[in-house]
Structures are given as C-alpha cells and as structure tokens.
Amino acid sequence: MYTVDLAYVGRGLHEELVAHIADQQGYYADEGVHVALRDGCSWDEERLRRGVTIGLGRALLSRLTDGIPWVALQVNTARPLFWFLARPGPASLADLAGRRLAVHAPRTAPGCFTRIVLRRAGLDPDRDIHTVVRPPGDYGMDLRRLHDGSIDAALVGSTMAPEAIAAEHGWQVLAWVGDHFQIPTVGVAVDPTCIHPDDPAVQAVVRAHRRALRVIHGEPDTTVRHMQTFLGRHTADEAPYFTTGGQADPAVGAGAITAVAAELGVPATVTAADFYRTAATAP
C-alpha cells in the first residue's frame, strides 16, 4: 500500500470535506493508499512542500512570491468559500468604508482574495477600512467580537453556515466572495521538486478525491450526512459548491492568476496551464 502525507492549510468544508468523504467512504483504501491527513496551517513552505497539500490558493501565492513550482492536479471548488458577515448597519461592501473588519493577512490566500474583492467594490483595503488582522481558524473569536461590538464585520469561512449565524444573531451576510472573484482553489497540489505529479500515491489520492466529488453531486443524502458529522453546523440547504470532476477552467484560472499577481505586486510568472494541470490526470 502507498502512503502519503496530505496537509490542509485552512479549516472548513471547502478545505476538508472532499478528503473527509474520501476517507469515510473508504476510497483511499480502495485506491491502495494510506493517507495521513495533517494540519499544515502553521507550517512554513519548506515543510509544506515535502508533502501533498490541499491549499491551492496558498500554493499559487507561494509560487508567485517564493518561486516554489507548485502544480495543482485536482481542484475542488471554482469560487472561494468565504463570506463578509456584518453587524446591523452596513448594507453592502461599499458600506464597510470606515468600519472595523476582521480579515486574514494580506499575503495569505483568503486575505489576498478579500483585498481583490474590496478593490472591486471601490474600497482601498489599506486606507478605507480599519482592518483587524487575525490568523485562519474557526472564527469563534470573530463571532465574539461581533457580539461585543469591537468589530463591525468579519470575513468568515466554511467552518460555519454564515446565513444561519446571521439569522440567529440578527446580523447579515454582505457578500459571498465567490460572487465577486473566481479562482480554482483547494484540491491536490505538489511541488515537483519534492514529489513527482505522477507519483502513484499522489494519483491514488486524486482518483479518490474525484470519487468523493461525484458523491457530493450525485448522492446528496450521503453528502449531508458527512457534512453533519464533520462539523455539525450545516443543513442540506447550506451545502457549498464543488466541481464535478476536479478540473479547473483555464480561462478562470488565467484571470485569477493575473488578479492575484497584481494584488501581490509581483509579476504573473506562471500561466494557468503551468499551474493547473488537472486535465493531465486520468479520472
């Protein structure tokens, strides 16, 4: 049996659900691979690159800024699963001007995506908003700060169902990041200088994840059951969006790379075809 370390670099359904289903449904075992799912949220790039990573956004930023030649072999989602959750008052992203927003750091993937969205809404994230930078997590601290009024809004991920949280507390969801910025993200990525993309263990993980994606689209009852046991915060109506076959749209990928490089202030030194190699692997 093959063995592989698979590291997630964020928490939530968008980052972990596909791997969770592949494990719970026995797809890794069917493919003859033993997967050690690792928490790589605090790992540096040198440690992360020695295994397989789920975090494609972080891998893309690392390739653009550090030159690590990450390649993505399978993609789970085409839109970032993050939301702007706000206390009563702001009614749109533009209304965040002058407000306090809890958000990820600018050089992280969700932080970079957020800044792109804010700029598209006409806001300068460095001048128009009072940002409270915090590391990725389950966003429990954000909810407490929204409760006590020390922040006005927060960017939250898929560890929760934002609409349900908003309804419970009398807050509102200002926007879903995926409505404003598309990028093929989260899935399976490797650094070819450490692990070959055609490594049998890696390809076994890709096949298992593609089976899990088919479950998400074709077996809603099974998917909801896994979602409820995974984090216990979602209902059938709150399921996020996933790709059907784990492949990236080249046009969307190209636009995303251009936007991310511009936000980071670095050259777009990688093409979508170089980074997203999802079409090269067999289903």
CSV table of N, CA and C in Angstrom, one decimal, residues 15-149:
chain,number,residue,atom,x,y,z
A,15,GLU,N,-12.1,23.2,2.5
A,15,GLU,CA,-10.7,22.7,2.6
A,15,GLU,C,-10.7,21.2,2.9
A,16,GLU,N,-11.6,20.7,3.6
A,16,GLU,CA,-11.5,19.4,4.2
A,16,GLU,C,-12.6,18.4,3.8
A,17,LEU,N,-13.7,18.8,3.3
A,17,LEU,CA,-14.9,17.9,3.0
A,17,LEU,C,-14.5,16.8,2.1
A,18,VAL,N,-13.9,17.1,0.9
A,18,VAL,CA,-13.6,16.1,-0.1
A,18,VAL,C,-12.7,15.0,0.5
A,19,ALA,N,-11.7,15.4,1.2
A,19,ALA,CA,-10.8,14.4,1.9
A,19,ALA,C,-11.5,13.6,2.9
A,20,HIS,N,-12.4,14.3,3.6
A,20,HIS,CA,-13.2,13.6,4.7
A,20,HIS,C,-14.1,12.5,4.1
A,21,ILE,N,-14.7,12.9,3.0
A,21,ILE,CA,-15.6,11.9,2.3
A,21,ILE,C,-14.8,10.7,1.8
A,22,ALA,N,-13.6,11.1,1.1
A,22,ALA,CA,-12.8,10.0,0.6
A,22,ALA,C,-12.3,9.1,1.6
A,23,ASP,N,-12.0,9.6,2.8
A,23,ASP,CA,-11.6,8.7,3.9
A,23,ASP,C,-12.8,7.9,4.5
A,24,GLN,N,-13.9,8.6,4.8
A,24,GLN,CA,-15.0,7.9,5.4
A,24,GLN,C,-15.7,6.9,4.5
A,25,GLN,N,-15.7,7.1,3.2
A,25,GLN,CA,-16.3,6.2,2.2
A,25,GLN,C,-15.3,5.1,1.8
A,26,GLY,N,-14.1,5.1,2.3
A,26,GLY,CA,-13.1,4.1,2.0
A,26,GLY,C,-12.5,4.1,0.7
A,27,TYR,N,-12.5,5.3,0.1
A,27,TYR,CA,-11.9,5.5,-1.3
A,27,TYR,C,-10.4,5.4,-1.3
A,28,TYR,N,-9.8,5.9,-0.2
A,28,TYR,CA,-8.3,5.8,-0.2
A,28,TYR,C,-7.9,4.4,-0.1
A,29,ALA,N,-8.6,3.6,0.7
A,29,ALA,CA,-8.3,2.2,0.8
A,29,ALA,C,-8.5,1.5,-0.5
A,30,ASP,N,-9.6,1.8,-1.2
A,30,ASP,CA,-9.9,1.2,-2.5
A,30,ASP,C,-8.7,1.5,-3.5
A,31,GLU,N,-8.1,2.7,-3.4
A,31,GLU,CA,-7.1,3.0,-4.3
A,31,GLU,C,-5.7,2.5,-3.8
A,32,GLY,N,-5.7,1.9,-2.6
A,32,GLY,CA,-4.4,1.3,-2.1
A,32,GLY,C,-3.4,2.3,-1.6
A,33,VAL,N,-4.0,3.4,-1.0
A,33,VAL,CA,-3.1,4.4,-0.4
A,33,VAL,C,-3.5,4.7,1.0
A,34,HIS,N,-2.6,4.8,1.9
A,34,HIS,CA,-2.8,5.2,3.3
A,34,HIS,C,-2.5,6.7,3.4
A,35,VAL,N,-3.5,7.5,3.7
A,35,VAL,CA,-3.4,9.0,3.8
A,35,VAL,C,-3.3,9.4,5.2
A,36,ALA,N,-2.2,10.1,5.5
A,36,ALA,CA,-2.1,10.8,6.8
A,36,ALA,C,-2.6,12.2,6.7
A,37,LEU,N,-3.7,12.6,7.1
A,37,LEU,CA,-4.2,14.0,7.0
A,37,LEU,C,-3.6,14.8,8.1
A,38,ARG,N,-2.8,15.8,7.7
A,38,ARG,CA,-2.1,16.6,8.6
A,38,ARG,C,-2.6,18.1,8.6
A,39,ASP,N,-2.5,18.7,9.8
A,39,ASP,CA,-2.8,20.1,10.0
A,39,ASP,C,-1.6,20.9,9.6
A,40,GLY,N,-1.5,21.5,8.4
A,40,GLY,CA,-0.4,22.3,8.0
A,40,GLY,C,-0.6,23.8,8.1
A,41,CYS,N,-1.7,24.2,8.8
A,41,CYS,CA,-2.0,25.6,8.9
A,41,CYS,C,-0.8,26.5,9.3
A,42,SER,N,0.0,26.0,10.3
A,42,SER,CA,1.1,26.8,10.8
A,42,SER,C,2.4,26.4,10.2
A,43,TRP,N,2.4,25.5,9.2
A,43,TRP,CA,3.7,25.0,8.6
A,43,TRP,C,4.3,26.1,7.7
A,44,ASP,N,5.6,26.2,7.7
A,44,ASP,CA,6.2,27.1,6.7
A,44,ASP,C,6.2,26.4,5.3
A,45,GLU,N,6.6,27.1,4.3
A,45,GLU,CA,6.6,26.5,2.9
A,45,GLU,C,7.6,25.3,2.8
A,46,GLU,N,8.7,25.4,3.4
A,46,GLU,CA,9.7,24.3,3.3
A,46,GLU,C,9.1,23.0,3.8
A,47,ARG,N,8.4,23.1,4.9
A,47,ARG,CA,7.8,21.8,5.5
A,47,ARG,C,6.6,21.4,4.6
A,48,LEU,N,5.8,22.4,4.2
A,48,LEU,CA,4.6,22.0,3.5
A,48,LEU,C,4.9,21.4,2.1
A,49,ARG,N,6.0,21.8,1.4
A,49,ARG,CA,6.3,21.3,0.1
A,49,ARG,C,6.8,19.9,0.1
A,50,ARG,N,7.1,19.3,1.2
A,50,ARG,CA,7.6,17.9,1.3
A,50,ARG,C,6.4,16.9,1.3
A,51,GLY,N,5.2,17.4,1.3
A,51,GLY,CA,4.1,16.5,1.2
A,51,GLY,C,3.1,17.0,0.1
A,52,VAL,N,1.9,16.5,0.2
A,52,VAL,CA,0.8,16.9,-0.7
A,52,VAL,C,0.0,17.9,0.0
A,53,THR,N,-0.5,19.0,-0.6
A,53,THR,CA,-1.3,20.0,0.1
A,53,THR,C,-2.6,20.1,-0.6
A,54,ILE,N,-3.6,20.5,0.2
A,54,ILE,CA,-5.0,20.7,-0.2
A,54,ILE,C,-5.1,22.2,-0.7
A,55,GLY,N,-4.3,23.1,-0.1
A,55,GLY,CA,-4.5,24.5,-0.2
A,55,GLY,C,-3.9,25.1,-1.5
A,56,LEU,N,-4.7,25.1,-2.6
A,56,LEU,CA,-4.2,25.6,-3.8
A,56,LEU,C,-4.0,27.1,-3.9
A,57,GLY,N,-4.8,27.9,-3.1
A,57,GLY,CA,-4.6,29.3,-3.1
A,57,GLY,C,-3.2,29.7,-2.4
A,58,ARG,N,-2.9,29.0,-1.3
A,58,ARG,CA,-1.6,29.3,-0.7
A,58,ARG,C,-0.5,28.8,-1.6
A,59,ALA,N,-0.7,27.7,-2.3
A,59,ALA,CA,0.3,27.2,-3.3
A,59,ALA,C,0.6,28.2,-4.4
A,60,LEU,N,-0.5,28.8,-4.9
A,60,LEU,CA,-0.3,29.8,-6.0
A,60,LEU,C,0.4,31.0,-5.5
A,61,LEU,N,0.0,31.5,-4.3
A,61,LEU,CA,0.8,32.7,-3.8
A,61,LEU,C,2.2,32.3,-3.6
A,62,SER,N,2.5,31.1,-3.1
A,62,SER,CA,3.9,30.7,-2.8
A,62,SER,C,4.7,30.6,-4.2
A,63,ARG,N,4.0,30.1,-5.2
A,63,ARG,CA,4.7,30.1,-6.5
A,63,ARG,C,5.0,31.4,-7.0
A,64,LEU,N,4.1,32.4,-6.9
A,64,LEU,CA,4.3,33.7,-7.4
A,64,LEU,C,5.3,34.5,-6.6
A,65,THR,N,5.3,34.3,-5.3
A,65,THR,CA,6.2,35.1,-4.4
A,65,THR,C,7.5,34.5,-4.1
A,66,ASP,N,7.5,33.1,-3.9
A,66,ASP,CA,8.7,32.4,-3.5
A,66,ASP,C,9.4,31.6,-4.6
A,67,GLY,N,8.7,31.4,-5.7
A,67,GLY,CA,9.2,30.6,-6.8
A,67,GLY,C,9.2,29.1,-6.6
A,68,ILE,N,8.4,28.7,-5.6
A,68,ILE,CA,8.3,27.2,-5.4
A,68,ILE,C,7.3,26.7,-6.5
A,69,PRO,N,7.7,25.7,-7.3
A,69,PRO,CA,7.0,25.4,-8.5
A,69,PRO,C,5.8,24.5,-8.3
A,70,TRP,N,4.9,24.8,-7.4
A,70,TRP,CA,3.7,24.0,-7.1
A,70,TRP,C,2.9,23.8,-8.4
A,71,VAL,N,2.3,22.7,-8.5
A,71,VAL,CA,1.3,22.4,-9.6
A,71,VAL,C,0.1,21.8,-8.9
A,72,ALA,N,-1.1,22.2,-9.4
A,72,ALA,CA,-2.4,21.7,-8.9
A,72,ALA,C,-2.8,20.5,-9.8
A,73,LEU,N,-3.1,19.4,-9.2
A,73,LEU,CA,-3.5,18.2,-10.0
A,73,LEU,C,-5.0,17.9,-10.0
A,74,GLN,N,-5.7,18.6,-9.0
A,74,GLN,CA,-7.1,18.4,-8.9
A,74,GLN,C,-7.7,19.6,-8.1
A,75,VAL,N,-8.9,20.0,-8.6
A,75,VAL,CA,-9.5,21.2,-8.0
A,75,VAL,C,-10.9,20.9,-7.4
A,76,ASN,N,-11.2,21.4,-6.2
A,76,ASN,CA,-12.4,21.1,-5.6
A,76,ASN,C,-13.5,22.1,-5.9
A,77,THR,N,-13.1,23.4,-5.8
A,77,THR,CA,-14.1,24.5,-6.0
A,77,THR,C,-13.5,25.5,-7.0
A,78,ALA,N,-14.5,26.2,-7.6
A,78,ALA,CA,-14.1,27.3,-8.5
A,78,ALA,C,-14.3,28.7,-7.9
A,79,ARG,N,-14.8,28.7,-6.7
A,79,ARG,CA,-15.1,30.0,-6.1
A,79,ARG,C,-14.7,30.0,-4.6
A,80,PRO,N,-14.0,31.0,-4.1
A,80,PRO,CA,-13.6,30.9,-2.7
A,80,PRO,C,-14.8,30.9,-1.8
A,81,LEU,N,-14.8,30.0,-0.8
A,81,LEU,CA,-16.0,29.9,0.1
A,81,LEU,C,-15.7,30.7,1.4
A,82,PHE,N,-15.8,32.0,1.2
A,82,PHE,CA,-15.7,33.0,2.3
A,82,PHE,C,-16.8,34.0,2.1
A,83,TRP,N,-17.2,34.5,3.3
A,83,TRP,CA,-18.3,35.5,3.3
A,83,TRP,C,-18.0,36.7,4.2
A,84,PHE,N,-18.6,37.8,3.9
A,84,PHE,CA,-18.5,39.0,4.7
A,84,PHE,C,-19.7,39.0,5.6
A,85,LEU,N,-19.5,38.8,6.9
A,85,LEU,CA,-20.6,38.8,7.9
A,85,LEU,C,-20.5,40.1,8.7
A,86,ALA,N,-21.7,40.8,8.9
A,86,ALA,CA,-21.6,42.1,9.5
A,86,ALA,C,-22.8,42.3,10.5
A,87,ARG,N,-22.5,43.1,11.5
A,87,ARG,CA,-23.5,43.6,12.4
A,87,ARG,C,-24.5,44.5,11.7
A,88,PRO,N,-25.6,44.8,12.3
A,88,PRO,CA,-26.6,45.7,11.7
A,88,PRO,C,-25.9,47.0,11.4
A,89,GLY,N,-26.2,47.6,10.2
A,89,GLY,CA,-25.6,48.9,9.8
A,89,GLY,C,-25.2,48.8,8.4
A,90,PRO,N,-24.1,48.2,8.1
A,90,PRO,CA,-23.7,48.1,6.7
A,90,PRO,C,-24.7,47.3,5.9
A,91,ALA,N,-25.0,47.7,4.7
A,91,ALA,CA,-25.9,47.0,3.8
A,91,ALA,C,-25.2,46.5,2.5
A,92,SER,N,-24.0,46.9,2.3
A,92,SER,CA,-23.2,46.5,1.1
A,92,SER,C,-21.7,46.5,1.5
A,93,LEU,N,-20.9,46.0,0.6
A,93,LEU,CA,-19.5,46.1,0.8
A,93,LEU,C,-19.0,47.5,0.8
A,94,ALA,N,-19.6,48.4,0.0
A,94,ALA,CA,-19.2,49.8,0.0
A,94,ALA,C,-19.4,50.4,1.4
A,95,ASP,N,-20.4,49.9,2.1
A,95,ASP,CA,-20.7,50.5,3.4
A,95,ASP,C,-19.6,50.1,4.5
A,96,LEU,N,-18.7,49.3,4.1
A,96,LEU,CA,-17.6,49.0,5.1
A,96,LEU,C,-16.6,50.1,5.2
A,97,ALA,N,-16.7,51.1,4.4
A,97,ALA,CA,-15.7,52.2,4.5
A,97,ALA,C,-15.8,52.8,5.9
A,98,GLY,N,-14.6,53.0,6.5
A,98,GLY,CA,-14.6,53.5,7.9
A,98,GLY,C,-14.9,52.5,9.0
A,99,ARG,N,-15.2,51.3,8.6
A,99,ARG,CA,-15.6,50.3,9.6
A,99,ARG,C,-14.5,49.4,10.0
A,100,ARG,N,-14.7,48.6,11.0
A,100,ARG,CA,-13.7,47.6,11.5
A,100,ARG,C,-14.0,46.3,11.0
A,101,LEU,N,-13.0,45.7,10.2
A,101,LEU,CA,-13.2,44.4,9.5
A,101,LEU,C,-12.2,43.4,10.0
A,102,ALA,N,-12.6,42.3,10.5
A,102,ALA,CA,-11.6,41.2,10.9
A,102,ALA,C,-11.4,40.4,9.6
A,103,VAL,N,-10.1,40.3,9.3
A,103,VAL,CA,-9.7,39.7,8.0
A,103,VAL,C,-8.4,39.0,8.1
A,104,HIS,N,-8.1,38.1,7.2
A,104,HIS,CA,-6.8,37.4,7.1
A,104,HIS,C,-5.7,38.4,6.6
A,105,ALA,N,-4.5,38.0,6.9
A,105,ALA,CA,-3.3,38.9,6.5
A,105,ALA,C,-3.3,39.0,5.0
A,106,PRO,N,-2.8,40.1,4.5
A,106,PRO,CA,-2.8,40.4,3.0
A,106,PRO,C,-2.0,39.4,2.2
A,107,ARG,N,-1.0,38.7,2.7
A,107,ARG,CA,-0.2,37.8,2.0
A,107,ARG,C,-0.6,36.4,2.1
A,108,THR,N,-1.8,36.2,2.8
A,108,THR,CA,-2.4,34.9,2.8
A,108,THR,C,-3.4,34.8,1.6
A,109,ALA,N,-3.8,33.5,1.2
A,109,ALA,CA,-4.7,33.4,0.1
A,109,ALA,C,-6.0,34.1,0.4
A,110,PRO,N,-6.7,33.8,1.5
A,110,PRO,CA,-8.0,34.4,1.7
A,110,PRO,C,-7.9,35.9,1.9
A,111,GLY,N,-6.8,36.4,2.5
A,111,GLY,CA,-6.6,37.8,2.7
A,111,GLY,C,-6.4,38.5,1.3
A,112,CYS,N,-5.6,37.9,0.4
A,112,CYS,CA,-5.4,38.4,-0.9
A,112,CYS,C,-6.7,38.5,-1.7
A,113,PHE,N,-7.5,37.4,-1.6
A,113,PHE,CA,-8.8,37.3,-2.3
A,113,PHE,C,-9.7,38.4,-1.8
A,114,THR,N,-9.7,38.6,-0.5
A,114,THR,CA,-10.5,39.7,0.1
A,114,THR,C,-10.2,41.1,-0.4
A,115,ARG,N,-8.9,41.3,-0.5
A,115,ARG,CA,-8.5,42.6,-0.9
A,115,ARG,C,-8.9,42.9,-2.4
A,116,ILE,N,-8.8,41.8,-3.2
A,116,ILE,CA,-9.2,42.0,-4.6
A,116,ILE,C,-10.7,42.3,-4.6
A,117,VAL,N,-11.5,41.6,-3.8
A,117,VAL,CA,-13.0,41.9,-3.8
A,117,VAL,C,-13.3,43.3,-3.3
A,118,LEU,N,-12.6,43.8,-2.3
A,118,LEU,CA,-12.8,45.1,-1.7
A,118,LEU,C,-12.4,46.2,-2.7
A,119,ARG,N,-11.3,46.0,-3.5
A,119,ARG,CA,-11.0,46.9,-4.5
A,119,ARG,C,-12.0,47.0,-5.6
A,120,ARG,N,-12.6,45.8,-6.0
A,120,ARG,CA,-13.6,45.8,-7.0
A,120,ARG,C,-14.9,46.5,-6.5
A,121,ALA,N,-15.1,46.6,-5.2
A,121,ALA,CA,-16.2,47.3,-4.6
A,121,ALA,C,-15.9,48.8,-4.4
A,122,GLY,N,-14.7,49.2,-4.9
A,122,GLY,CA,-14.4,50.6,-4.8
A,122,GLY,C,-13.7,51.0,-3.5
A,123,LEU,N,-13.2,50.1,-2.7
A,123,LEU,CA,-12.6,50.4,-1.5
A,123,LEU,C,-11.1,50.1,-1.5
A,124,ASP,N,-10.3,51.0,-0.9
A,124,ASP,CA,-8.9,50.7,-0.7
A,124,ASP,C,-8.7,50.0,0.6
A,125,PRO,N,-8.3,48.7,0.6
A,125,PRO,CA,-8.3,48.0,1.9
A,125,PRO,C,-7.2,48.5,2.9
A,126,ASP,N,-6.3,49.4,2.4
A,126,ASP,CA,-5.3,49.9,3.4
A,126,ASP,C,-5.7,51.3,3.9
A,127,ARG,N,-6.6,52.0,3.3
A,127,ARG,CA,-7.0,53.3,3.7
A,127,ARG,C,-8.4,53.5,4.1
A,128,ASP,N,-9.3,52.8,3.4
A,128,ASP,CA,-10.8,53.0,3.6
A,128,ASP,C,-11.4,52.2,4.7
A,129,ILE,N,-10.6,51.1,5.2
A,129,ILE,CA,-11.2,50.2,6.2
A,129,ILE,C,-10.2,50.0,7.3
A,130,HIS,N,-10.7,49.9,8.5
A,130,HIS,CA,-9.9,49.6,9.7
A,130,HIS,C,-9.8,48.1,9.8
A,131,THR,N,-8.7,47.5,9.4
A,131,THR,CA,-8.6,46.0,9.4
A,131,THR,C,-8.1,45.5,10.7
A,132,VAL,N,-8.7,44.4,11.2
A,132,VAL,CA,-8.2,43.7,12.3
A,132,VAL,C,-7.7,42.3,11.8
A,133,VAL,N,-6.4,42.2,11.7
A,133,VAL,CA,-5.8,41.0,11.1
A,133,VAL,C,-5.7,39.9,12.1
A,134,ARG,N,-6.2,38.7,11.7
A,134,ARG,CA,-6.1,37.6,12.5
A,134,ARG,C,-5.8,36.3,11.7
A,135,PRO,N,-5.3,35.3,12.3
A,135,PRO,CA,-4.9,34.1,11.5
A,135,PRO,C,-6.2,33.3,11.2
A,136,PRO,N,-6.1,32.4,10.3
A,136,PRO,CA,-7.3,31.5,10.0
A,136,PRO,C,-7.6,30.6,11.2
A,137,GLY,N,-8.9,30.3,11.3
A,137,GLY,CA,-9.3,29.5,12.4
A,137,GLY,C,-10.8,29.1,12.3
A,138,ASP,N,-11.5,28.8,13.4
A,138,ASP,CA,-12.9,28.5,13.2
A,138,ASP,C,-13.8,29.7,13.4
A,139,TYR,N,-13.2,30.9,13.5
A,139,TYR,CA,-13.8,32.2,13.5
A,139,TYR,C,-14.7,32.4,14.8
A,140,GLY,N,-14.5,31.6,15.8
A,140,GLY,CA,-15.2,31.8,17.0
A,140,GLY,C,-14.9,33.1,17.7
A,141,MET,N,-13.6,33.6,17.6
A,141,MET,CA,-13.3,34.9,18.1
A,141,MET,C,-14.0,36.0,17.4
A,142,ASP,N,-14.1,35.8,16.1
A,142,ASP,CA,-14.8,36.9,15.3
A,142,ASP,C,-16.3,37.0,15.8
A,143,LEU,N,-16.9,35.9,16.0
A,143,LEU,CA,-18.3,35.9,16.5
A,143,LEU,C,-18.4,36.6,17.8
A,144,ARG,N,-17.5,36.4,18.7
A,144,ARG,CA,-17.5,37.1,20.0
A,144,ARG,C,-17.3,38.6,19.8
A,145,ARG,N,-16.4,38.9,18.9
A,145,ARG,CA,-16.1,40.4,18.7
A,145,ARG,C,-17.3,41.1,18.0
A,146,LEU,N,-17.9,40.3,17.1
A,146,LEU,CA,-19.2,40.9,16.5
A,146,LEU,C,-20.2,41.1,17.6
A,147,HIS,N,-20.3,40.1,18.5
A,147,HIS,CA,-21.3,40.2,19.6
A,147,HIS,C,-21.0,41.4,20.5
A,148,ASP,N,-19.7,41.6,20.9
A,148,ASP,CA,-19.5,42.8,21.8
A,148,ASP,C,-19.3,44.1,21.1
A,149,GLY,N,-19.3,44.1,19.8
A,149,GLY,CA,-19.2,45.3,19.0
A,149,GLY,C,-17.8,45.9,18.8
